[in-house]
Short mmCIF file of C-alpha atoms and ligand atoms in Angstrom, two decimals:
data_model
loop_
_atom_site.label_atom_id
_atom_site.label_comp_id
_atom_site.label_asym_id
_atom_site.label_seq_id
_atom_site.Cartn_x
_atom_site.Cartn_y
_atom_site.Cartn_z
CA UNK A 220 6.24 29.80 -52.52
CA UNK A 221 6.94 26.54 -54.40
CA UNK A 222 8.66 24.08 -51.86
CA UNK A 223 12.19 23.09 -52.74
CA UNK A 224 12.67 19.55 -53.80
CA UNK A 225 16.17 18.31 -53.52
CA UNK A 226 17.63 14.46 -54.48
CA UNK A 227 20.34 12.96 -52.16
CA UNK A 228 22.39 9.97 -52.80
CA UNK A 229 25.52 8.25 -51.45
CA UNK A 230 28.16 6.76 -53.82
CA UNK A 231 31.50 5.02 -54.05
CA UNK A 232 32.52 2.60 -50.98
CA UNK A 233 30.76 3.54 -47.69
CA UNK A 234 32.46 5.15 -44.57
CA UNK A 235 31.02 5.28 -40.94
CA UNK A 236 29.15 9.02 -40.95
CA UNK A 237 27.44 8.52 -44.34
CA UNK A 238 23.98 8.27 -42.48
CA UNK A 239 24.94 10.95 -39.98
CA UNK A 240 25.28 13.20 -43.22
CA UNK A 241 21.76 12.00 -44.62
CA UNK A 242 20.23 12.74 -41.31
CA UNK A 243 21.37 16.28 -41.00
CA UNK A 244 20.44 17.07 -44.18
CA UNK A 245 16.82 15.85 -43.62
CA UNK A 246 16.54 17.25 -40.35
CA UNK A 247 17.65 20.70 -41.60
CA UNK A 248 15.98 20.53 -44.97
CA UNK A 249 12.71 18.96 -44.13
CA UNK A 250 12.51 19.39 -40.41
CA UNK A 251 13.56 23.03 -40.28
CA UNK A 252 12.89 24.66 -43.81
CA UNK A 253 10.15 22.64 -45.14
CA UNK A 254 11.84 21.13 -48.01
CA UNK A 255 11.44 17.81 -49.61
CA UNK A 256 14.09 15.16 -49.74
CA UNK A 257 14.39 12.51 -52.19
CA UNK A 258 16.76 9.62 -51.84
CA UNK A 259 18.16 7.67 -54.81
CA UNK A 260 19.20 4.32 -53.65
CA UNK A 261 22.50 2.92 -54.73
CA UNK A 262 24.22 6.01 -55.69
CA UNK A 263 22.87 7.29 -59.24
CA UNK A 264 21.41 3.69 -60.13
CA UNK A 265 17.92 4.79 -58.16
CA UNK A 266 17.14 7.34 -61.06
CA UNK A 267 17.89 4.85 -63.59
CA UNK A 268 16.58 1.53 -62.92
CA UNK A 269 13.00 0.48 -63.90
CA UNK A 270 11.37 0.82 -61.64
CA UNK A 271 13.23 3.74 -60.27
CA UNK A 272 14.37 3.04 -56.28
CA UNK A 273 13.86 6.61 -55.08
CA UNK A 274 12.41 7.48 -51.50
CA UNK A 275 11.14 10.22 -49.80
CA UNK A 276 13.39 11.09 -47.21
CA UNK A 277 11.11 11.91 -44.43
CA UNK A 278 12.02 12.82 -40.71
CA UNK A 279 10.92 9.37 -39.31
CA UNK A 280 12.86 7.48 -42.20
CA UNK A 281 16.06 9.16 -40.57
CA UNK A 282 15.63 8.53 -37.08
CA UNK A 283 17.85 6.68 -35.06
CA UNK A 284 20.24 7.19 -37.66
CA UNK A 285 23.50 9.00 -36.13
CA UNK A 286 25.52 5.83 -34.87
CA UNK A 287 24.57 3.87 -37.47
CA UNK A 288 27.35 2.35 -40.01
CA UNK A 289 26.73 2.00 -43.61
CA UNK A 290 24.29 3.86 -45.51
CA UNK A 291 20.75 3.70 -45.45
CA UNK A 292 20.31 4.44 -49.07
CA UNK A 293 22.84 2.18 -50.49
CA UNK A 294 25.89 2.58 -52.41
CA UNK A 295 27.82 1.37 -55.33
CA UNK A 296 31.25 1.83 -56.94
CA UNK A 297 29.72 0.40 -60.50
CA UNK A 298 27.08 3.19 -61.11
CA UNK A 299 29.03 5.67 -63.48
CA UNK A 300 25.92 6.91 -65.65
CA UNK A 301 28.60 7.98 -68.34
CA UNK A 302 29.95 4.46 -68.67
CA UNK A 303 27.41 2.45 -67.56
CA UNK A 304 27.67 -1.17 -67.33
CA UNK A 305 25.19 -3.06 -69.51
CA UNK A 306 24.71 -6.57 -70.67
CA UNK A 307 25.47 -5.00 -74.24
CA UNK A 308 28.38 -3.30 -73.17
CA UNK A 309 29.35 0.21 -71.67
CA UNK A 310 26.71 2.60 -72.46
CA UNK A 311 26.96 6.42 -71.51
CA UNK A 312 23.31 6.87 -69.61
CA UNK A 313 23.87 10.55 -68.30
CA UNK A 314 21.29 12.04 -70.34
CA UNK A 315 18.75 9.73 -69.26
CA UNK A 316 19.70 10.18 -65.67
CA UNK A 317 19.31 13.98 -66.25
CA UNK A 318 16.14 13.82 -67.68
CA UNK A 319 15.13 11.68 -64.76
CA UNK A 320 16.18 14.17 -62.09
CA UNK A 321 14.21 16.92 -64.16
CA UNK A 322 11.02 14.56 -64.29
CA UNK A 323 11.10 14.13 -60.45
CA UNK A 324 11.04 17.92 -60.29
CA UNK A 325 14.46 17.92 -58.47
CA UNK A 326 16.21 21.31 -58.00
CA UNK A 327 19.57 19.74 -57.70
CA UNK A 328 21.27 16.97 -55.69
CA UNK A 329 23.26 16.39 -52.75
CA UNK A 330 25.96 14.06 -53.72
CA UNK A 331 27.85 12.25 -50.93
CA UNK A 332 31.04 10.38 -52.21
CA UNK A 333 34.76 10.04 -52.84
CA UNK A 334 36.89 11.39 -55.66
CA UNK A 335 35.24 9.11 -58.23
CA UNK A 336 31.74 10.24 -57.32
CA UNK A 337 32.65 13.92 -57.07
CA UNK A 338 33.78 13.69 -60.64
CA UNK A 339 30.53 12.25 -61.81
CA UNK A 340 28.99 15.10 -60.00
CA UNK A 341 30.82 17.85 -61.70
CA UNK A 342 30.73 16.40 -65.13
CA UNK A 343 26.76 15.78 -64.75
CA UNK A 344 26.55 19.62 -63.73
CA UNK A 345 29.17 20.35 -66.37
CA UNK A 346 27.38 18.50 -69.44
CA UNK A 347 23.59 18.09 -68.49
CA UNK A 348 23.36 21.35 -66.16
CA UNK A 349 22.18 19.36 -63.12
CA UNK A 350 22.98 21.40 -60.35
CA UNK A 351 24.72 19.66 -57.56
CA UNK A 352 26.35 20.23 -54.34
CA UNK A 353 29.09 17.71 -53.06
CA UNK A 354 29.94 16.04 -49.57
CA UNK A 355 33.22 14.47 -49.41
CA UNK A 356 33.63 11.07 -48.01
CA UNK A 357 36.36 8.33 -47.85
CA UNK A 358 37.93 6.54 -44.91
CA UNK A 359 41.23 7.00 -46.83
CA UNK A 360 41.22 10.70 -46.05
CA UNK A 361 42.70 11.53 -49.61
CA UNK A 362 40.24 13.70 -51.17
CA UNK A 363 41.64 16.94 -52.51
CA UNK A 364 40.52 20.30 -51.12
CA UNK A 365 39.38 19.00 -47.43
CA UNK A 366 41.56 18.52 -44.41
CA UNK A 367 39.71 15.54 -43.24
CA UNK A 368 36.74 13.24 -44.41
CA UNK A 369 34.40 11.79 -42.20
CA UNK A 370 34.96 8.11 -41.59
CA UNK A 371 38.56 8.43 -41.53
CA UNK A 372 39.06 8.64 -37.54
CA UNK A 373 36.39 5.72 -37.06
CA UNK A 374 38.73 3.65 -39.53
CA UNK A 375 41.92 4.86 -37.54
CA UNK A 376 40.18 3.73 -34.24
CA UNK A 377 39.65 0.21 -35.33
CA UNK A 378 43.30 -0.06 -36.54
CA UNK A 379 44.75 1.23 -33.45
CA UNK A 380 42.36 -0.80 -31.55
CA UNK A 381 43.93 -3.74 -33.68
CA UNK A 382 47.50 -2.79 -32.93
CA UNK A 383 46.67 -2.76 -29.17
CA UNK A 384 45.60 -6.06 -29.43
CA UNK A 385 48.39 -7.02 -31.71
CA UNK A 386 50.91 -5.56 -29.42
CA UNK A 387 50.09 -8.02 -26.17
CA UNK A 388 50.36 -10.79 -28.50
CA UNK A 389 53.12 -9.87 -30.37
CA UNK A 390 55.24 -9.17 -26.95
CA UNK A 391 54.00 -12.62 -25.68
CA UNK A 392 55.40 -14.48 -28.36
CA UNK A 393 58.39 -12.26 -29.50
CA UNK A 394 57.03 -12.07 -32.87
CA UNK A 395 57.07 -9.56 -35.67
CA UNK A 396 53.39 -8.79 -36.37
CA UNK A 397 52.39 -6.98 -39.45
CA UNK A 398 49.11 -5.29 -39.58
CA UNK A 399 47.71 -4.36 -43.18
CA UNK A 400 45.32 -1.40 -43.20
CA UNK A 401 43.45 0.24 -46.08
CA UNK A 402 44.93 2.74 -48.61
CA UNK A 403 45.78 2.06 -51.78
CA UNK A 404 47.44 5.16 -53.13
CA UNK A 405 47.56 7.14 -49.72
CA UNK A 406 48.61 6.05 -46.20
CA UNK A 407 46.91 8.31 -44.02
CA UNK A 408 45.11 5.56 -42.05
CA UNK A 409 48.39 3.76 -41.87
CA UNK A 410 50.34 7.19 -40.47
CA UNK A 411 47.91 8.17 -37.97
CA UNK A 412 46.73 4.46 -36.63
CA UNK A 413 50.70 3.78 -36.65
CA UNK A 414 51.42 6.47 -34.52
CA UNK A 415 48.48 6.04 -32.37
CA UNK A 416 49.00 2.39 -31.94
CA UNK A 417 52.75 2.51 -31.29
CA UNK A 418 54.06 0.93 -34.21
CA UNK A 419 57.63 0.68 -34.76
CA UNK A 420 57.64 0.66 -38.40
CA UNK A 421 54.93 2.03 -40.99
CA UNK A 422 55.15 1.52 -44.78
CA UNK A 423 53.41 3.73 -46.95
CA UNK A 424 52.26 4.00 -50.45
CA UNK A 425 54.32 7.10 -50.90
CA UNK A 426 57.41 5.78 -49.90
CA UNK A 427 58.75 2.90 -51.84
CA UNK A 428 60.67 0.78 -48.80
CA UNK A 429 63.84 -1.19 -48.61
CA UNK A 430 62.94 -4.19 -46.23
CA UNK A 431 66.86 -3.85 -44.90
CA UNK A 432 65.61 -0.51 -43.17
CA UNK A 433 62.72 -2.47 -41.14
CA UNK A 434 65.24 -5.31 -40.68
CA UNK A 435 67.76 -2.99 -38.79
CA UNK A 436 64.71 -1.35 -36.68
CA UNK A 437 63.88 -5.09 -35.63
CA UNK A 438 67.62 -5.90 -34.99
CA UNK A 439 67.93 -2.62 -33.08
CA UNK A 440 65.05 -3.30 -30.79
CA UNK A 441 66.03 -6.85 -30.10
CA UNK A 442 69.41 -5.31 -28.95
CA UNK A 443 67.51 -3.25 -26.47
CA UNK A 444 65.65 -6.36 -25.05
CA UNK A 445 62.66 -5.55 -26.96
CA UNK A 446 61.94 -8.89 -28.76
CA UNK A 447 58.87 -7.99 -30.80
CA UNK A 448 57.97 -5.66 -33.56
CA UNK A 449 54.64 -4.37 -34.61
CA UNK A 450 54.55 -2.96 -38.38
CA UNK A 451 51.76 -1.12 -40.17
CA UNK A 452 51.39 -1.51 -43.46
CA UNK A 453 49.61 0.50 -45.97
CA UNK A 454 47.57 -1.89 -48.53
CA UNK A 455 49.26 0.07 -51.42
CA UNK A 456 53.00 -0.14 -49.90
CA UNK A 457 55.39 -1.87 -51.71
CA UNK A 458 59.19 -2.51 -51.89
CA UNK A 459 61.33 -0.13 -54.14
CA UNK A 460 63.32 -2.88 -56.02
CA UNK A 461 61.18 -4.13 -58.40
CA UNK A 462 62.60 -7.44 -58.24
CA UNK A 463 61.82 -7.99 -54.69
CA UNK A 464 59.13 -11.18 -54.82
CA UNK A 465 55.58 -9.94 -54.35
CA UNK A 466 53.47 -12.11 -52.36
CA UNK A 467 49.63 -11.79 -52.18
CA UNK A 468 48.99 -8.54 -49.97
CA UNK A 469 51.44 -5.78 -48.97
CA UNK A 470 51.76 -6.92 -45.80
CA UNK A 471 52.54 -10.89 -46.83
CA UNK A 472 55.11 -9.11 -49.22
CA UNK A 473 56.90 -7.48 -46.61
CA UNK A 474 56.85 -10.04 -44.12
CA UNK A 475 58.11 -12.81 -47.01
CA UNK A 476 60.79 -10.06 -47.33
CA UNK A 477 61.72 -9.82 -43.89
CA UNK A 478 61.81 -13.67 -43.37
CA UNK A 479 64.44 -13.60 -46.08
CA UNK A 480 67.08 -11.35 -44.37
CA UNK A 481 66.56 -11.89 -40.62
CA UNK A 482 65.45 -14.88 -38.46
CA UNK A 483 62.28 -13.58 -37.39
CA UNK A 484 58.51 -15.20 -36.77
CA UNK A 485 56.05 -13.05 -38.67
CA UNK A 486 52.37 -12.90 -38.66
CA UNK A 487 50.19 -11.00 -40.76
CA UNK A 488 46.73 -9.65 -39.87
CA UNK A 489 44.69 -7.95 -42.87
CA UNK A 490 42.09 -5.34 -41.18
CA UNK A 491 40.28 -5.01 -44.76
CA UNK A 492 36.60 -4.04 -44.51
CA UNK A 493 36.12 -4.13 -40.38
CA UNK A 494 37.75 -0.62 -41.06
CA UNK A 495 34.64 0.68 -43.37
CA UNK A 496 32.07 -1.19 -40.97
CA UNK A 497 30.54 -0.26 -37.68
CA UNK A 498 29.49 3.06 -36.70
CA UNK A 499 31.10 6.48 -36.74
CA UNK A 500 33.12 7.42 -33.40
CA UNK A 501 31.92 10.78 -32.11
CA UNK A 502 34.37 12.91 -33.91
CA UNK A 503 33.07 11.55 -37.51
CA UNK A 504 29.43 11.91 -36.08
CA UNK A 505 30.22 15.60 -35.46
CA UNK A 506 31.90 16.15 -38.95
CA UNK A 507 29.46 14.26 -41.04
CA UNK A 508 26.63 16.41 -39.29
CA UNK A 509 28.40 19.63 -39.86
CA UNK A 510 29.16 18.82 -43.56
CA UNK A 511 25.26 17.99 -43.96
CA UNK A 512 24.15 20.97 -42.50
CA UNK A 513 26.64 22.81 -44.61
CA UNK A 514 25.31 21.25 -47.86
CA UNK A 515 21.72 22.79 -47.04
CA UNK A 516 23.15 25.94 -46.37
CA UNK A 517 24.94 26.03 -49.80
CA UNK A 518 21.78 25.02 -51.34
CA UNK A 519 19.67 27.79 -49.52
CA UNK A 520 22.33 30.18 -50.92
CA UNK A 521 21.98 28.66 -54.30
CA UNK A 522 25.48 27.78 -53.94
CA UNK A 523 25.48 25.12 -56.60
CA UNK A 524 28.57 23.30 -58.03
CA UNK A 525 30.58 23.73 -54.67
CA UNK A 526 31.63 20.74 -52.22
CA UNK A 527 31.88 21.40 -48.51
CA UNK A 528 35.19 21.01 -47.04
CA UNK A 529 36.91 21.24 -43.50
CA UNK A 530 39.48 23.89 -43.25
CA UNK A 531 41.17 23.72 -40.17
CA UNK A 532 38.30 23.83 -37.35
CA UNK A 533 35.93 25.60 -40.09
CA UNK A 534 33.51 24.03 -42.47
CA UNK A 535 33.90 25.80 -45.85
CA UNK A 536 33.21 25.07 -49.60
CA UNK A 537 35.11 24.86 -52.63
CA UNK A 538 34.17 24.67 -56.26
CA UNK A 539 33.49 20.91 -57.16
CA UNK A 540 36.17 20.79 -59.72
CA UNK A 541 38.92 21.23 -57.06
CA UNK A 542 37.52 18.21 -55.34
CA UNK A 543 37.34 15.75 -58.33
CA UNK A 544 41.37 16.33 -58.42
CA UNK A 545 43.85 13.64 -57.89
CA UNK A 546 43.99 11.81 -54.78
CA UNK A 547 45.64 13.76 -51.73
CA UNK A 548 48.69 11.73 -50.68
CA UNK A 549 50.44 11.87 -47.69
CA UNK A 550 53.09 14.64 -48.19
CA UNK A 551 56.55 13.59 -47.07
CA UNK A 552 56.97 16.91 -45.33
CA UNK A 553 53.72 16.72 -43.50
CA UNK A 554 54.47 17.25 -39.83
CA UNK A 555 52.91 13.74 -39.06
CA UNK A 556 55.90 12.31 -40.88
CA UNK A 557 58.46 14.31 -38.90
CA UNK A 558 56.11 13.27 -35.51
CA UNK A 559 56.38 9.83 -36.41
CA UNK A 560 60.34 10.09 -37.11
CA UNK A 561 60.89 11.87 -33.96
CA UNK A 562 59.35 9.11 -31.77
CA UNK A 563 61.74 6.74 -33.63
CA UNK A 564 59.11 5.11 -36.25
CA UNK A 565 61.03 3.89 -39.16
CA UNK A 566 59.45 4.33 -42.31
CA UNK A 567 61.77 2.07 -44.60
CA UNK A 568 62.86 4.68 -47.27
CA UNK A 569 64.88 3.03 -49.68
CA UNK A 570 68.53 4.90 -49.63
CA UNK A 571 69.17 6.63 -52.99
CA UNK A 572 65.70 7.04 -53.80
CA UNK A 573 64.21 10.58 -54.05
CA UNK A 574 62.58 10.41 -50.33
CA UNK A 575 65.81 9.22 -48.88
CA UNK A 576 66.48 12.10 -46.60
CA UNK A 577 63.19 11.37 -44.78
CA UNK A 578 63.99 7.68 -44.15
O1 F6P B 7 38.39 3.88 -51.16
C1 F6P B 7 38.25 3.22 -49.78
C2 F6P B 7 39.04 2.01 -49.66
O2 F6P B 7 38.70 1.59 -48.47
C3 F6P B 7 40.33 1.57 -50.33
O3 F6P B 7 41.13 1.87 -49.14
C4 F6P B 7 40.26 0.28 -50.58
O4 F6P B 7 41.42 -0.27 -51.19
C5 F6P B 7 39.07 0.30 -51.22
O5 F6P B 7 38.20 1.07 -50.61
C6 F6P B 7 38.15 -1.29 -51.21
O6 F6P B 7 37.09 -1.48 -51.85
P1 F6P B 7 36.05 -2.54 -52.21
O7 F6P B 7 34.85 -2.20 -51.12
O8 F6P B 7 35.66 -2.31 -53.85
O9 F6P B 7 36.81 -3.59 -51.69
#
């Protein structure tokens, strides 16, 4: 029987756990099933570059990967084959890509990536008949069709540790400490890290805020003898009032808005890519491994065109088209919002806005 041969790549921003997925796919497909796996470097670019950057993914090449951050295959968020940036402008190189995949003798691809990458994968399958299985990835946890993505919990861990550290220095100096975390459109990291790190206020992209609500919280704490305040700000959070002055960065904007209203000493920490760097914590290693195994299972069953996902405790799969939908924002009816409010965390909802009941 002909030996099965598949490709694998990682696309979009990296996330702790990418290597753990690659390792699981290779261990299962190569080690157990005897397939061949070819890795494309820097997402789809490995197929398009001249010379091509493709590498056989052998068992030895995947040793020691489970705990390693980043991705050994490299990644990029500038490699859309349907709108490829060249010196002469934007070109559609998707047909060239499909031809390269066929020439390589690949049955199809395991595409590990966020919503943008999954959209490209779905299109590649639809328009060029390239079989694809998707594995969702993002620290932002905002991919529709999966309860959680690997990398998210590792990012929450980093943000929580940062809050723990800010907590002690905030208390020593009676300061208002603002921690800006990633999340342009979805505030999952801010919400979970805020709850885990005992934040007093959380600003989410989904809930335009009124700075006065956060000021009230600061003053209310002061009245109780708590002279410091910890605020987590998602990078996409913004004041509801369009006339509120904007600074460079979401946390800086809020810090300035507070200082205009109350007598506070503020400090801003922007966590940035520290949240994406480093190795995955155990729960992300486990999820990444289960995703990788499921991807191989789907291919073994010829279930191309699906993306693995987590539903509750179970690994499942959904049509790729579902995964390529709009980002999954924090639903303001989510139990975590209720839990945050129940422990007194101020979310800053502007009065008279559509989310006022939740503020
Ligand atoms: O999508 C993940 C993410 O971490 C966002 O939260 C953040 O805004 C973005 O990536 C940053 O991406 P880049 O690596 O391009 O700076």
